[in-house]
Coordinates of C-alpha atoms in Angstrom, one line a residue:
X1 CA 0.2 0.0 -0.1
X2 CA 1.0 3.8 -0.8
X3 CA 1.6 5.7 1.8
X4 CA 5.2 8.7 2.9
X5 CA 7.7 6.3 4.2
X6 CA 10.3 8.7 3.8
X7 CA 11.6 8.9 7.1
X8 CA 14.9 9.6 6.7
X9 CA 16.3 13.8 6.7
X10 CA 18.4 15.4 3.3
X11 CA 21.3 13.7 5.0
X12 CA 20.3 10.4 4.6
X13 CA 20.2 10.2 8.8
X14 CA 16.8 8.3 10.6
X15 CA 14.5 10.9 12.2
X16 CA 13.3 10.3 15.0
X17 CA 8.9 8.8 14.8
X18 CA 6.7 6.0 16.2
X19 CA 4.6 4.6 13.5
X20 CA 1.8 2.6 16.1
X21 CA 1.3 5.6 18.4
X22 CA 0.4 8.0 15.5
X23 CA -1.8 5.3 14.8
X24 CA -3.6 4.7 17.7
X25 CA -4.1 8.2 18.6
X26 CA -5.6 8.4 15.0
X27 CA -7.4 5.1 15.9
X28 CA -9.0 6.1 19.3
X29 CA -10.5 9.3 17.6
X30 CA -12.2 7.0 14.7
X31 CA -14.0 5.0 18.1
X32 CA -14.4 7.7 20.6
X33 CA -14.3 11.6 19.0
X34 CA -15.4 12.5 23.2
X35 CA -10.9 12.4 23.4
X36 CA -10.1 14.7 20.5
X37 CA -10.1 17.9 22.8
X38 CA -7.7 15.8 25.1
X39 CA -5.5 15.0 22.1
X40 CA -5.7 18.9 20.9
X41 CA -4.2 20.2 24.0
X42 CA -1.2 17.5 22.9
X43 CA -0.3 17.8 19.5
X44 CA -1.3 19.8 15.9
X45 CA -1.3 18.1 12.2
X46 CA 2.3 19.0 11.9
X47 CA 3.3 16.5 14.8
X48 CA 2.4 13.9 12.9
X49 CA 5.6 13.2 10.8
X50 CA 3.3 10.5 8.7
X51 CA 1.6 13.6 5.8
X52 CA -1.8 11.2 5.6
X53 CA -1.5 11.1 9.8
X54 CA -1.3 14.8 9.5
X55 CA -4.0 15.6 6.8
X56 CA -6.6 12.8 8.2
X57 CA -6.1 14.8 11.7
X58 CA -7.1 18.4 10.6
X59 CA -9.5 16.5 8.5
X60 CA -10.9 15.3 12.0
X61 CA -10.0 18.0 13.9
X62 CA -12.1 20.6 11.5
X63 CA -15.2 17.6 11.7
X64 CA -14.5 18.1 15.4
X65 CA -15.1 22.4 14.8
X66 CA -17.4 22.4 12.9
X67 CA -19.5 20.2 15.1
X68 CA -20.0 17.7 12.9
X69 CA -20.5 14.0 13.6
X70 CA -16.8 12.2 13.2
X71 CA -16.9 7.7 13.4
X72 CA -15.4 6.4 10.2
X73 CA -18.3 6.3 7.8
X74 CA -18.1 10.6 7.8
X75 CA -14.3 10.4 8.4
X76 CA -14.2 8.2 5.3
X77 CA -16.7 10.4 3.0
X78 CA -14.2 13.7 3.9
X79 CA -11.0 11.2 3.5
X80 CA -12.0 10.4 -0.4
X81 CA -13.1 14.4 -0.8
X82 CA -10.3 15.6 0.4
X83 CA -8.5 12.8 -1.7
X84 CA -5.6 11.7 1.5
X85 CA -5.2 8.8 -0.2
X86 CA -4.5 7.3 -3.9
X87 CA -7.9 5.7 -3.7
X88 CA -10.4 5.4 -1.6
X89 CA -10.7 1.8 -1.3
X90 CA -7.4 2.3 -0.1
X91 CA -8.2 5.2 2.8
X92 CA -10.9 2.3 3.5
X93 CA -9.2 0.3 4.3
X94 CA -6.8 2.5 6.3
X95 CA -9.0 3.2 8.4
X96 CA -9.8 -0.1 8.8
X97 CA -6.4 -1.0 10.6
X98 CA -6.2 2.4 12.4
X99 CA -9.3 1.1 14.0
X100 CA -7.9 -2.2 15.0
X101 CA -4.6 -1.2 16.3
X102 CA -6.2 0.6 18.9
X103 CA -5.1 -1.3 21.7
X104 CA -8.4 -1.9 24.6
X105 CA -7.7 0.1 27.0
X106 CA -7.0 3.0 24.8
X107 CA -9.9 5.6 26.5
X108 CA -7.0 5.7 29.3
X109 CA -4.0 5.9 26.9
X110 CA -5.0 8.5 24.6
X111 CA -3.2 11.0 26.0
X112 CA 0.0 8.7 26.5
X113 CA -0.1 8.0 22.9
X114 CA 0.1 11.8 21.9
X115 CA 2.7 12.6 24.1
X116 CA 4.7 10.5 22.6
X117 CA 4.3 12.2 19.4
X118 CA 4.5 15.3 20.7
X119 CA 7.6 14.2 22.0
X120 CA 9.2 13.1 18.9
X121 CA 7.9 16.1 16.6
X122 CA 10.0 18.0 18.6
X123 CA 12.8 15.7 18.9
X124 CA 12.8 16.2 15.3
X125 CA 12.0 19.7 15.3
X126 CA 16.0 19.5 17.3
X127 CA 17.1 17.3 14.7
X128 CA 15.7 20.7 11.5
X129 CA 16.8 23.9 14.4
X130 CA 20.3 22.0 14.1
X131 CA 21.3 21.3 11.0
X132 CA 19.8 24.4 9.9
X133 CA 22.0 26.5 12.3
X134 CA 24.3 24.1 10.7
X135 CA 24.5 25.2 7.2
X136 CA 24.0 28.4 8.1
X137 CA 27.3 28.4 10.1
X138 CA 29.1 26.3 7.3
X139 CA 28.7 29.8 4.3
X140 CA 31.4 31.3 4.0
X141 CA 30.1 34.9 4.6
X142 CA 27.8 34.0 8.2
X143 CA 28.4 35.6 10.4
X144 CA 28.9 33.9 14.0
X145 CA 26.1 36.6 16.4
X146 CA 23.6 36.3 14.2
X147 CA 23.8 32.8 14.0
X148 CA 24.1 32.1 17.4
X149 CA 20.8 34.3 17.8
X150 CA 19.4 32.3 14.8
X151 CA 20.5 29.0 17.3
X152 CA 18.6 30.6 20.2
X153 CA 15.3 32.0 19.1
X154 CA 15.2 28.9 17.3
X155 CA 15.8 26.2 20.2
X156 CA 13.4 28.9 21.6
X157 CA 10.3 28.9 19.5
X158 CA 11.0 24.9 20.4
X159 CA 10.5 25.5 24.3
X160 CA 7.6 27.5 23.6
X161 CA 5.4 25.3 21.4
X162 CA 6.1 22.5 24.9
X163 CA 4.7 25.5 27.2
X164 CA 0.4 25.0 26.2
X165 CA -1.3 25.8 29.0
X166 CA -5.1 24.5 29.0
X167 CA -8.6 25.6 30.0
X168 CA -8.5 24.9 33.8
X169 CA -11.0 24.5 36.9
X170 CA -12.2 27.4 39.2
X171 CA -11.7 25.0 41.7
X172 CA -7.5 25.0 40.7
X173 CA -7.3 28.3 40.2
X174 CA -8.7 29.7 43.1
X175 CA -6.7 27.2 44.9
X176 CA -3.6 28.6 42.7
X177 CA -4.8 31.9 43.5
X178 CA -4.7 31.0 47.3
X179 CA -2.1 30.2 47.3
X180 CA -0.2 33.4 45.6
X181 CA -2.2 35.0 48.2
X182 CA 0.2 34.0 50.7
X183 CA 3.0 33.8 50.3
X184 CA 2.7 37.9 48.7
X185 CA 0.9 38.1 53.0
X186 CA 3.7 35.9 53.8
X187 CA 7.9 37.1 55.2
X188 CA 9.0 36.6 51.7
X189 CA 6.4 39.0 50.3
X190 CA 8.7 41.9 48.6
X191 CA 9.4 38.7 46.1
X192 CA 6.8 37.9 44.7
X193 CA 5.3 41.6 44.8
X194 CA 5.7 44.1 41.9
X195 CA 9.2 45.8 41.9
X196 CA 9.3 49.5 42.9
X197 CA 10.1 51.9 40.7
X198 CA 11.4 53.9 43.7
X199 CA 8.7 55.8 43.2
X200 CA 5.9 55.4 46.7
X201 CA 2.9 57.3 45.9
X202 CA 3.0 55.6 41.8
X203 CA 3.8 52.4 43.3
X204 CA 0.7 52.3 45.9
X205 CA -0.9 53.0 42.4
X206 CA 0.2 50.9 40.0
X207 CA 1.6 48.0 42.2
X208 CA 4.6 48.2 41.5
X209 CA 6.1 47.1 38.2
X210 CA 5.1 43.5 37.7
X211 CA 5.5 40.5 35.8
X212 CA 4.4 40.1 32.3
X213 CA 3.6 43.8 31.9
X214 CA 3.6 46.0 29.1
X215 CA 4.4 49.4 30.4
X216 CA 4.2 52.7 28.5
X217 CA 6.2 56.0 29.5
X218 CA 5.2 58.5 27.0
X219 CA 5.4 62.6 27.0
X220 CA 6.2 65.5 24.2
X221 CA 10.3 65.7 23.8
X222 CA 12.4 67.0 26.1
X223 CA 9.8 66.8 29.2
X224 CA 12.3 64.0 30.6
X225 CA 10.6 60.6 29.7
X226 CA 14.6 58.9 29.2
X227 CA 15.3 60.3 32.3
X228 CA 12.1 59.6 34.6
X229 CA 12.9 55.0 32.8
X230 CA 16.4 55.8 33.6
X231 CA 15.4 56.4 36.7
X232 CA 13.7 53.9 37.1
X233 CA 15.4 50.8 36.4
X234 CA 18.4 52.4 38.5
X235 CA 16.0 52.3 40.9
X236 CA 14.8 48.8 40.4
X237 CA 18.6 47.7 40.5
X238 CA 19.8 49.0 43.1
X239 CA 17.0 48.1 44.9
X240 CA 16.1 44.4 44.2
X241 CA 18.8 43.1 43.7
X242 CA 17.8 42.2 39.4
X243 CA 19.7 42.5 36.4
X244 CA 17.6 45.9 34.3
X245 CA 18.2 45.8 30.8
X246 CA 18.5 48.9 28.7
X247 CA 17.7 49.3 25.0
X248 CA 18.1 52.9 24.0
X249 CA 17.6 53.3 19.3
X250 CA 18.8 57.2 20.1
X251 CA 21.3 57.4 22.8
X252 CA 25.1 56.0 22.8
X253 CA 25.3 54.1 25.9
X254 CA 28.0 56.8 26.7
X255 CA 25.5 59.5 26.9
X256 CA 23.0 57.6 28.9
X257 CA 26.2 56.5 31.5
X258 CA 26.7 60.0 31.9
X259 CA 23.0 60.4 32.8
X260 CA 23.1 57.9 34.7
X261 CA 25.7 59.2 36.7
X262 CA 24.8 62.7 36.5
X263 CA 21.7 61.7 38.2
X264 CA 23.4 58.5 40.4
X265 CA 26.6 61.4 42.1
X266 CA 23.4 64.6 41.7
X267 CA 26.7 65.9 40.0
X268 CA 25.3 68.7 36.9
X269 CA 24.8 66.7 33.6
X270 CA 26.2 69.9 32.1
X271 CA 29.4 68.9 34.3
X272 CA 30.4 66.1 32.8
X273 CA 29.5 67.0 29.6
X274 CA 31.9 69.5 29.7
X275 CA 34.6 67.6 32.1
X276 CA 34.4 70.5 34.0
X277 CA 34.8 69.1 37.3
X278 CA 36.0 69.7 40.6
X279 CA 38.1 66.8 43.1
X280 CA 35.0 66.9 44.9
X281 CA 32.9 65.6 42.0
X282 CA 34.9 63.5 40.9
X283 CA 34.5 62.0 44.9
X284 CA 30.7 62.5 44.3
X285 CA 31.4 60.6 41.0
X286 CA 33.6 57.3 42.0
X287 CA 31.4 56.7 44.6
X288 CA 28.6 56.8 41.4
X289 CA 30.5 54.7 39.5
X290 CA 30.6 52.4 42.4
X291 CA 27.5 51.6 42.2
X292 CA 26.7 51.7 39.5
X293 CA 28.9 49.2 38.2
X294 CA 27.5 46.6 41.8
X295 CA 24.1 47.0 39.7
X296 CA 22.5 44.7 36.9
X297 CA 22.3 47.0 34.7
X298 CA 23.5 46.4 30.8
X299 CA 23.5 48.4 28.2
X300 CA 22.2 48.1 24.6
X301 CA 22.6 51.2 21.8
X302 CA 21.8 49.3 19.2
X303 CA 20.5 52.0 16.1
X304 CA 18.4 49.2 14.1
X305 CA 16.5 46.7 16.8
X306 CA 13.8 44.0 16.5
X307 CA 11.8 42.5 19.0
X308 CA 12.9 39.0 18.3
X309 CA 16.2 40.2 18.0
X310 CA 16.0 42.4 21.3
X311 CA 14.7 38.7 23.1
X312 CA 17.5 36.7 21.7
X313 CA 19.8 39.0 23.6
X314 CA 17.4 39.4 26.9
X315 CA 16.9 35.4 26.9
X316 CA 21.6 35.4 27.8
X317 CA 21.1 37.1 31.2
X318 CA 20.6 35.8 34.0
X319 CA 18.1 37.1 36.7
X320 CA 16.1 40.2 34.3
X321 CA 14.2 42.0 36.1
X322 CA 13.3 45.0 33.7
X323 CA 13.5 46.1 30.5
X324 CA 13.3 49.4 29.8
X325 CA 13.1 50.6 25.4
X326 CA 13.9 53.9 24.4
X327 CA 11.6 54.4 22.1
X328 CA 8.7 53.1 20.7
X329 CA 9.1 55.2 17.2
X330 CA 12.2 54.7 16.4
X331 CA 11.3 51.2 16.5
X332 CA 10.7 48.1 13.3
X333 CA 9.0 45.5 12.7
X334 CA 12.4 43.7 10.0
X335 CA 9.4 42.9 7.7
X336 CA 8.5 45.0 4.8
X337 CA 5.1 46.7 6.1
X338 CA 3.9 50.0 4.0
X339 CA 1.5 51.3 7.0
X340 CA 3.2 52.5 9.8
X341 CA 0.1 52.3 11.4
X342 CA 0.3 48.7 11.3
X343 CA 3.8 47.9 12.2
X344 CA 3.9 49.6 15.9
X345 CA 1.0 47.9 16.0
X346 CA 2.3 44.5 15.3
X347 CA 5.5 46.2 17.3
X348 CA 4.1 46.7 20.2
X349 CA 1.9 42.9 20.5
X350 CA 5.1 41.9 20.1
X351 CA 5.9 43.6 23.1
X352 CA 3.6 42.3 24.8
X353 CA 3.7 38.7 23.6
X354 CA 8.0 39.4 25.2
X355 CA 7.1 40.5 28.5
X356 CA 4.8 37.7 29.3
X357 CA 6.8 35.0 27.8
X358 CA 9.9 36.2 29.5
X359 CA 7.8 37.0 32.4
X360 CA 9.6 40.7 33.2
X361 CA 7.8 43.8 33.5
X362 CA 9.0 45.6 29.7
X363 CA 9.1 50.1 29.5
X364 CA 9.0 51.1 26.5
X365 CA 8.9 54.8 25.4
X366 CA 6.4 56.1 23.2
X367 CA 6.0 59.7 21.3
X368 CA 3.3 62.0 21.8
X369 CA 1.4 63.5 19.5
X370 CA 1.7 67.9 18.6
X371 CA -1.6 67.9 18.9
X372 CA -0.7 68.8 23.0
X373 CA 0.8 71.9 21.6
X374 CA -2.1 73.8 19.8
X375 CA -4.8 72.7 22.7
X376 CA -5.7 75.2 26.1
X377 CA -5.4 72.9 28.1
X378 CA -2.4 70.3 27.6
X379 CA -2.4 67.6 29.6
X380 CA -2.5 64.5 27.9
X381 CA -4.8 62.0 26.7
X382 CA -4.3 58.1 25.6
X383 CA -6.3 59.8 22.4
X384 CA -2.2 61.9 22.0
X385 CA -0.4 58.1 21.5
X386 CA 0.8 58.9 18.2
X387 CA 0.5 56.5 14.9
X388 CA -1.3 54.7 18.2
X389 CA -3.3 51.8 16.7
X390 CA -3.6 49.0 19.5
X391 CA -1.1 51.3 21.9
X392 CA -3.4 51.6 24.4
X393 CA -5.2 47.8 24.2
X394 CA -1.9 46.3 24.1
X395 CA -0.6 48.1 27.1
X396 CA -1.1 47.2 30.9
X397 CA -0.4 50.4 31.8
X398 CA 0.2 54.0 29.9
X399 CA 1.8 56.9 31.9
X400 CA 1.5 60.7 30.9
X401 CA 5.1 62.6 32.4
X402 CA 3.5 66.4 31.7
X403 CA 5.5 70.1 33.1
X404 CA 3.1 72.2 32.2
X405 CA 6.0 74.9 32.9
X406 CA 7.1 73.9 28.8
X407 CA 4.0 76.0 27.8
X408 CA 3.1 78.0 30.3
X409 CA 6.3 80.9 31.6
X410 CA 4.3 81.0 34.8
X411 CA 4.2 77.6 36.2
X412 CA 7.9 76.5 38.4
X413 CA 10.2 74.5 36.0
X414 CA 10.6 72.0 38.5
X415 CA 6.7 70.9 39.1
X416 CA 5.9 68.0 37.4
X417 CA 3.2 65.5 36.6
X418 CA 3.2 61.6 35.9
X419 CA 0.0 60.5 34.4
X420 CA -1.8 56.6 34.9
X421 CA -4.2 57.2 32.2
X422 CA -4.5 52.8 32.2
X423 CA -4.1 50.4 34.6
X424 CA -5.2 47.4 34.2
X425 CA -4.5 46.7 37.9
X426 CA -6.5 49.2 39.6
X427 CA -7.7 52.9 39.7
X428 CA -5.8 55.6 37.6
X429 CA -5.1 59.4 38.5
X430 CA -1.7 62.0 39.0
X431 CA 1.5 61.7 40.7
X432 CA 3.3 64.5 41.9
X433 CA 6.9 64.4 40.5
X434 CA 9.4 67.2 41.8
X435 CA 12.2 67.2 37.4
X436 CA 16.2 68.4 38.9
X437 CA 17.0 69.0 35.2
X438 CA 20.8 69.5 36.6
X439 CA 21.0 66.0 37.3
X440 CA 17.5 64.7 34.6
X441 CA 16.7 63.7 38.0
X442 CA 13.1 62.9 39.2
X443 CA 11.9 62.1 42.5
X444 CA 9.0 62.3 45.3
X445 CA 7.3 65.4 46.3
X446 CA 5.1 64.1 49.6
X447 CA 1.2 63.5 48.8
X448 CA 1.4 64.6 45.7
X449 CA -1.2 62.0 45.0
X450 CA -4.2 62.9 43.4
X451 CA -7.7 61.2 41.8
X452 CA -8.2 61.9 38.5

């Protein structure tokens, strides 16, 4: 009987697969379609090695999705329409064989059979990924850094495929929630709560920087959003002991280091830029250098970077606690998309997925449109987000920085507001901050929190 019996790769080496497991899964679904939801949690059509098995499983999944009755007769009819086998008789004989090969106790074992199919698929995927990396490495134009990123991404994609979640009864979810509440109420509660931004009023409102959160900080140019993000990054690195990764698409790593030193040492940034430093300044800088060097801050100033490239670099950092990206409008998707709004929407969606996959908060800075400047009321709104698309939808928290002194000379240059315009964890509102421009530093203002 003609079958797809290809079991070797292009190098003539045998590929791992288990014919009996594949046949047992399909036979079990033919005899008892109630098993389909359980099997669907573990495997997809491409997990089967044989082409006919892939097509057969796809047919049954489609019939299940459409609410059609599944039995040997109805499946045979669909298989004939799809021309999965060369002749209708061949299809009939093979379906009968599938039913015969199933052990008598398949109801209790079908998940085990599916797990074998899944395991063999991952092994074949690893072999394919390894071969792909080897082939690319043989290219005379190959670059080791790019190949390392490729290898990490391929392995990471395979690993992610194994982490499938399933629908759970509320009873189990409540038990897990109860355990979580106990942890955040116990002696080690700081290990489970969101990371502190260093601004107590802001922490109170957003419950800190929580794992898997995609956080947007937006402002008009010259307001100090990079400074604010660096202040938070420095606070997290020093207080939590976790690594903080900063991706700067606009400033060089030297410029970022100067800003961090100015804020930490309380030495005017202008002095650092011109080299006009006193002996006392050098003492402060030396102390600040020691503090920052001991913190787990990593900086990448590649001006052209995509989300997959960022993920590849982040996976190398141990004990990662926070990611900061400056800024959104300078990012590209790496694909040819003519509509910029669609491209930014794709980027924000991927950033949210990255935060979820890596289980760390991701802070991304964003520009605001010029419409603020044409209004009498200069307070930013969600509609002011540039190339908004799905930015507001994807972000868990949206914060605006605002300094009215940039528009009204009568206002104090030190008065600043952090406006929490969206917060999936609770309330929105406005936090009062103190802006110290000479040190590029934002500080808390006591009793500064007020509701919208």
